[in-house]
PDB file of C-alpha atoms in Angstrom:
ATOM      1  CA  UNK H   1     104.410 105.892  96.790  1.00  0.00           C
ATOM      2  CA  UNK H   2     105.493 109.005  95.716  1.00  0.00           C
ATOM      3  CA  UNK H   3     105.164 112.410  97.460  1.00  0.00           C
ATOM      4  CA  UNK H   4     103.048 113.517  94.466  1.00  0.00           C
ATOM      5  CA  UNK H   5     100.389 110.543  95.468  1.00  0.00           C
ATOM      6  CA  UNK H   6     100.352 112.037  99.099  1.00  0.00           C
ATOM      7  CA  UNK H   7      99.383 115.550  97.909  1.00  0.00           C
ATOM      8  CA  UNK H   8      96.996 114.490  95.372  1.00  0.00           C
ATOM      9  CA  UNK H   9      95.144 112.478  98.214  1.00  0.00           C
ATOM     10  CA  UNK H  10      95.122 115.503 100.263  1.00  0.00           C
ATOM     11  CA  UNK H  11      93.988 117.320  97.762  1.00  0.00           C
ATOM     12  CA  UNK H  12      91.387 114.327  96.871  1.00  0.00           C
ATOM     13  CA  UNK H  13      89.525 115.355 100.376  1.00  0.00           C
ATOM     14  CA  UNK H  14      89.501 118.973  99.613  1.00  0.00           C
ATOM     15  CA  UNK H  15      91.210 122.153  98.328  1.00  0.00           C
ATOM     16  CA  UNK H  16      93.969 123.357 100.297  1.00  0.00           C
ATOM     17  CA  UNK H  17      96.726 125.963 100.375  1.00  0.00           C
ATOM     18  CA  UNK H  18     100.448 125.050 100.070  1.00  0.00           C
ATOM     19  CA  UNK H  19     100.636 125.888 103.508  1.00  0.00           C
ATOM     20  CA  UNK H  20      97.962 123.742 104.667  1.00  0.00           C
ATOM     21  CA  UNK H  21      99.484 120.782 102.786  1.00  0.00           C
ATOM     22  CA  UNK H  22     102.950 121.338 104.240  1.00  0.00           C
ATOM     23  CA  UNK H  23     101.137 121.662 107.872  1.00  0.00           C
ATOM     24  CA  UNK H  24      99.541 118.243 107.355  1.00  0.00           C
ATOM     25  CA  UNK H  25     102.886 116.744 106.557  1.00  0.00           C
ATOM     26  CA  UNK H  26     104.349 118.592 109.675  1.00  0.00           C
ATOM     27  CA  UNK H  27     101.380 118.379 112.276  1.00  0.00           C
ATOM     28  CA  UNK H  28      98.712 116.221 111.024  1.00  0.00           C
ATOM     29  CA  UNK H  29      98.075 113.018 109.010  1.00  0.00           C
ATOM     30  CA  UNK H  30     101.185 113.020 107.407  1.00  0.00           C
ATOM     31  CA  UNK H  31     103.406 113.421 110.355  1.00  0.00           C
ATOM     32  CA  UNK H  32     102.536 109.646 110.879  1.00  0.00           C
ATOM     33  CA  UNK H  33     102.857 108.234 107.656  1.00  0.00           C
ATOM     34  CA  UNK H  34     105.137 110.368 105.141  1.00  0.00           C
ATOM     35  CA  UNK H  35     107.689 113.013 106.103  1.00  0.00           C
ATOM     36  CA  UNK H  36     108.117 116.224 103.606  1.00  0.00           C
ATOM     37  CA  UNK H  37     109.490 119.591 104.355  1.00  0.00           C
ATOM     38  CA  UNK H  38     107.230 122.755 103.125  1.00  0.00           C
ATOM     39  CA  UNK H  39     110.381 123.355 100.340  1.00  0.00           C
ATOM     40  CA  UNK H  40     109.639 119.859  99.115  1.00  0.00           C
ATOM     41  CA  UNK H  41     105.825 120.234  99.560  1.00  0.00           C
ATOM     42  CA  UNK H  42     105.742 123.632  97.340  1.00  0.00           C
ATOM     43  CA  UNK H  43     108.303 122.164  94.763  1.00  0.00           C
ATOM     44  CA  UNK H  44     105.966 119.163  94.005  1.00  0.00           C
ATOM     45  CA  UNK H  45     102.905 121.563  93.872  1.00  0.00           C
ATOM     46  CA  UNK H  46     104.210 123.256  91.194  1.00  0.00           C
ATOM     47  CA  UNK H  47     105.305 119.821  89.317  1.00  0.00           C
ATOM     48  CA  UNK H  48     102.052 118.983  89.802  1.00  0.00           C
ATOM     49  CA  UNK H  49     100.581 122.093  88.651  1.00  0.00           C
ATOM     50  CA  UNK H  50     102.876 122.132  85.811  1.00  0.00           C
ATOM     51  CA  UNK H  51     101.858 118.498  84.696  1.00  0.00           C
ATOM     52  CA  UNK H  52      97.736 119.663  85.017  1.00  0.00           C
ATOM     53  CA  UNK H  53      97.262 117.377  87.801  1.00  0.00           C
ATOM     54  CA  UNK H  54      96.256 120.251  89.966  1.00  0.00           C
ATOM     55  CA  UNK H  55      95.257 124.017  89.459  1.00  0.00           C
ATOM     56  CA  UNK H  56      95.045 127.006  91.715  1.00  0.00           C
ATOM     57  CA  UNK H  57      93.132 129.712  92.617  1.00  0.00           C
ATOM     58  CA  UNK H  58      94.724 132.904  93.447  1.00  0.00           C
ATOM     59  CA  UNK H  59      93.387 134.532  96.591  1.00  0.00           C
ATOM     60  CA  UNK H  60      94.715 138.336  96.894  1.00  0.00           C
ATOM     61  CA  UNK H  61      96.029 139.280  99.770  1.00  0.00           C
ATOM     62  CA  UNK H  62      96.800 142.846 100.927  1.00  0.00           C
ATOM     63  CA  UNK H  63     100.911 143.450 101.267  1.00  0.00           C
ATOM     64  CA  UNK H  64     101.309 139.753 100.570  1.00  0.00           C
ATOM     65  CA  UNK H  65     101.718 137.325  97.803  1.00  0.00           C
ATOM     66  CA  UNK H  66      98.505 135.776  96.525  1.00  0.00           C
ATOM     67  CA  UNK H  67      97.287 132.511  98.792  1.00  0.00           C
ATOM     68  CA  UNK H  68      97.038 129.989  96.488  1.00  0.00           C
ATOM     69  CA  UNK H  69      94.453 127.541  97.087  1.00  0.00           C
ATOM     70  CA  UNK H  70      95.196 123.918  95.238  1.00  0.00           C
ATOM     71  CA  UNK H  71      92.643 121.745  93.913  1.00  0.00           C
ATOM     72  CA  UNK H  72      93.001 118.405  92.317  1.00  0.00           C
ATOM     73  CA  UNK H  73      92.197 118.285  88.672  1.00  0.00           C
ATOM     74  CA  UNK H  74      90.392 115.393  86.494  1.00  0.00           C
ATOM     75  CA  UNK H  75      94.037 114.268  85.134  1.00  0.00           C
ATOM     76  CA  UNK H  76      95.310 114.154  88.792  1.00  0.00           C
ATOM     77  CA  UNK H  77      92.036 112.282  89.950  1.00  0.00           C
ATOM     78  CA  UNK H  78      92.954 109.686  87.027  1.00  0.00           C
ATOM     79  CA  UNK H  79      96.422 109.896  88.450  1.00  0.00           C
ATOM     80  CA  UNK H  80      95.643 108.933  91.820  1.00  0.00           C
ATOM     81  CA  UNK H  81      93.374 106.138  90.725  1.00  0.00           C
ATOM     82  CA  UNK H  82      95.954 104.590  88.583  1.00  0.00           C
ATOM     83  CA  UNK H  83      98.037 104.333  91.593  1.00  0.00           C
ATOM     84  CA  UNK H  84      95.843 103.432  94.194  1.00  0.00           C
ATOM     85  CA  UNK H  85      94.678 100.214  91.857  1.00  0.00           C
ATOM     86  CA  UNK H  86      98.175  99.051  91.812  1.00  0.00           C
ATOM     87  CA  UNK H  87      98.994  96.447  94.559  1.00  0.00           C
ATOM     88  CA  UNK H  88     101.217  97.840  97.042  1.00  0.00           C
ATOM     89  CA  UNK H  89     103.972  96.359  99.066  1.00  0.00           C
ATOM     90  CA  UNK H  90     105.276  96.545 102.640  1.00  0.00           C
ATOM     91  CA  UNK H  91     107.786  99.306 103.395  1.00  0.00           C
ATOM     92  CA  UNK H  92     111.356  98.046 103.824  1.00  0.00           C
ATOM     93  CA  UNK H  93     112.251  98.894 107.767  1.00  0.00           C
ATOM     94  CA  UNK H  94     114.820 101.530 107.614  1.00  0.00           C
ATOM     95  CA  UNK H  95     115.327 102.244 111.265  1.00  0.00           C
ATOM     96  CA  UNK H  96     118.800 103.661 112.499  1.00  0.00           C
ATOM     97  CA  UNK H  97     117.762 102.031 115.902  1.00  0.00           C
ATOM     98  CA  UNK H  98     118.218  98.833 114.209  1.00  0.00           C
ATOM     99  CA  UNK H  99     121.664  99.619 112.889  1.00  0.00           C
ATOM    100  CA  UNK H 100     122.704 100.944 116.527  1.00  0.00           C
ATOM    101  CA  UNK H 101     121.404  97.468 117.606  1.00  0.00           C
ATOM    102  CA  UNK H 102     123.533  96.345 114.972  1.00  0.00           C
ATOM    103  CA  UNK H 103     126.603  98.115 116.812  1.00  0.00           C
ATOM    104  CA  UNK H 104     125.398  98.625 120.329  1.00  0.00           C
ATOM    105  CA  UNK H 105     128.045  96.295 121.700  1.00  0.00           C
ATOM    106  CA  UNK H 106     130.805  99.026 120.793  1.00  0.00           C
ATOM    107  CA  UNK H 107     129.537 101.772 123.558  1.00  0.00           C
ATOM    108  CA  UNK H 108     128.176 101.147 127.088  1.00  0.00           C
ATOM    109  CA  UNK H 109     124.724 100.048 127.749  1.00  0.00           C
ATOM    110  CA  UNK H 110     124.177 103.277 129.046  1.00  0.00           C
ATOM    111  CA  UNK H 111     124.329 104.961 126.117  1.00  0.00           C
ATOM    112  CA  UNK H 112     121.816 102.316 124.368  1.00  0.00           C
ATOM    113  CA  UNK H 113     119.586 102.394 127.111  1.00  0.00           C
ATOM    114  CA  UNK H 114     119.197 106.430 126.849  1.00  0.00           C
ATOM    115  CA  UNK H 115     118.693 106.381 123.138  1.00  0.00           C
ATOM    116  CA  UNK H 116     115.789 103.736 123.971  1.00  0.00           C
ATOM    117  CA  UNK H 117     114.421 106.040 126.540  1.00  0.00           C
ATOM    118  CA  UNK H 118     114.248 108.738 124.310  1.00  0.00           C
ATOM    119  CA  UNK H 119     112.594 107.186 121.720  1.00  0.00           C
ATOM    120  CA  UNK H 120     110.181 105.501 123.812  1.00  0.00           C
ATOM    121  CA  UNK H 121     109.078 109.364 125.054  1.00  0.00           C
ATOM    122  CA  UNK H 122     109.014 110.331 121.434  1.00  0.00           C
ATOM    123  CA  UNK H 123     106.499 107.602 120.256  1.00  0.00           C
ATOM    124  CA  UNK H 124     104.613 108.210 123.837  1.00  0.00           C
ATOM    125  CA  UNK H 125     104.217 111.847 122.720  1.00  0.00           C
ATOM    126  CA  UNK H 126     103.277 110.485 118.808  1.00  0.00           C
ATOM    127  CA  UNK H 127     100.543 108.351 120.537  1.00  0.00           C
ATOM    128  CA  UNK H 128      98.950 111.213 121.925  1.00  0.00           C
ATOM    129  CA  UNK H 129      99.478 113.503 118.763  1.00  0.00           C
ATOM    130  CA  UNK H 130      97.795 110.935 116.366  1.00  0.00           C
ATOM    131  CA  UNK H 131      95.049 110.067 119.010  1.00  0.00           C
ATOM    132  CA  UNK H 132      94.024 113.719 118.936  1.00  0.00           C
ATOM    133  CA  UNK H 133      94.046 113.514 114.680  1.00  0.00           C
ATOM    134  CA  UNK H 134      91.387 110.694 115.304  1.00  0.00           C
ATOM    135  CA  UNK H 135      89.235 112.171 118.345  1.00  0.00           C
ATOM    136  CA  UNK H 136      86.463 113.414 115.501  1.00  0.00           C
ATOM    137  CA  UNK H 137      86.241 110.142 113.547  1.00  0.00           C
ATOM    138  CA  UNK H 138      85.922 108.130 116.757  1.00  0.00           C
ATOM    139  CA  UNK H 139      83.360 110.233 118.004  1.00  0.00           C
ATOM    140  CA  UNK H 140      81.316 109.534 115.260  1.00  0.00           C
ATOM    141  CA  UNK H 141      82.004 106.447 114.043  1.00  0.00           C
ATOM    142  CA  UNK H 142      78.583 105.437 113.492  1.00  0.00           C
ATOM    143  CA  UNK H 143      77.626 108.082 111.199  1.00  0.00           C
ATOM    144  CA  UNK H 144      80.889 108.364 109.246  1.00  0.00           C
ATOM    145  CA  UNK H 145      81.141 108.623 105.607  1.00  0.00           C
ATOM    146  CA  UNK H 146      83.346 106.010 103.691  1.00  0.00           C
ATOM    147  CA  UNK H 147      86.338 108.487 103.067  1.00  0.00           C
ATOM    148  CA  UNK H 148      85.991 109.420 106.853  1.00  0.00           C
ATOM    149  CA  UNK H 149      86.100 105.415 107.845  1.00  0.00           C
ATOM    150  CA  UNK H 150      88.778 104.567 105.852  1.00  0.00           C
ATOM    151  CA  UNK H 151      90.521 107.900 107.303  1.00  0.00           C
ATOM    152  CA  UNK H 152      89.915 106.892 110.737  1.00  0.00           C
ATOM    153  CA  UNK H 153      91.461 103.211 109.803  1.00  0.00           C
ATOM    154  CA  UNK H 154      94.538 104.482 109.228  1.00  0.00           C
ATOM    155  CA  UNK H 155      94.842 106.698 111.497  1.00  0.00           C
ATOM    156  CA  UNK H 156      94.194 103.680 114.105  1.00  0.00           C
ATOM    157  CA  UNK H 157      97.080 102.017 111.933  1.00  0.00           C
ATOM    158  CA  UNK H 158      99.301 104.729 113.253  1.00  0.00           C
ATOM    159  CA  UNK H 159      97.731 104.996 116.580  1.00  0.00           C
ATOM    160  CA  UNK H 160      99.023 100.773 117.228  1.00  0.00           C
ATOM    161  CA  UNK H 161     102.272 101.550 115.367  1.00  0.00           C
ATOM    162  CA  UNK H 162     103.499 104.232 117.957  1.00  0.00           C
ATOM    163  CA  UNK H 163     102.092 101.854 120.926  1.00  0.00           C
ATOM    164  CA  UNK H 164     103.939  98.924 119.244  1.00  0.00           C
ATOM    165  CA  UNK H 165     107.468 101.066 119.267  1.00  0.00           C
ATOM    166  CA  UNK H 166     106.538 102.155 123.160  1.00  0.00           C
ATOM    167  CA  UNK H 167     105.866  98.190 124.003  1.00  0.00           C
ATOM    168  CA  UNK H 168     109.329  97.259 122.131  1.00  0.00           C
ATOM    169  CA  UNK H 169     110.988 100.084 124.065  1.00  0.00           C
ATOM    170  CA  UNK H 170     109.902  98.568 127.307  1.00  0.00           C
ATOM    171  CA  UNK H 171     110.755  94.957 126.503  1.00  0.00           C
ATOM    172  CA  UNK H 172     114.424  96.344 124.824  1.00  0.00           C
ATOM    173  CA  UNK H 173     114.842  98.138 128.227  1.00  0.00           C
ATOM    174  CA  UNK H 174     114.169  95.101 130.509  1.00  0.00           C
ATOM    175  CA  UNK H 175     116.118  93.078 128.454  1.00  0.00           C
ATOM    176  CA  UNK H 176     119.300  94.838 128.599  1.00  0.00           C
ATOM    177  CA  UNK H 177     118.661  95.614 132.460  1.00  0.00           C
ATOM    178  CA  UNK H 178     118.198  92.116 133.009  1.00  0.00           C
ATOM    179  CA  UNK H 179     121.591  91.300 130.820  1.00  0.00           C
ATOM    180  CA  UNK H 180     123.478  93.799 132.681  1.00  0.00           C
ATOM    181  CA  UNK H 181     122.387  92.172 135.961  1.00  0.00           C
ATOM    182  CA  UNK H 182     124.014  88.978 135.114  1.00  0.00           C
TER     183      UNK H 182
END
């Protein structure tokens, strides 16, 4: 998956400004599934516009640059459909904590414990953040349109992912404490 597919997916749901797309990556749905800086988002929107995959409407703002509201074009929708119909493979785990585990024996166990505790807290915070994304969908589950049901289901995947991290941290901490006691 490329950044362009994620942006096109956001725009397939509704037109958005570049700021709103970047905010989705920072705080919304993208914060769990795909990381991108504001600079990356704006650069990709420019490419998508040049390729004919998105268009924008310029909204004048007094004393500021025009606000661009981006929409997906037919060509962009076809690009997204072509991608959607291809099989997708599981993503390899690229995790710094895994490498730390590989070489953790080179530092005191307190260093490893401190990092696992820190990560546990981060994942607990993410659980709450992702649950907030799902509040509306969960309350209206019986009446969701299919596009919103899909959103709910993938957000539920994000919740489980974060919860599994917390459970793994708990398991790892207990195992390290037990090993140190021996």
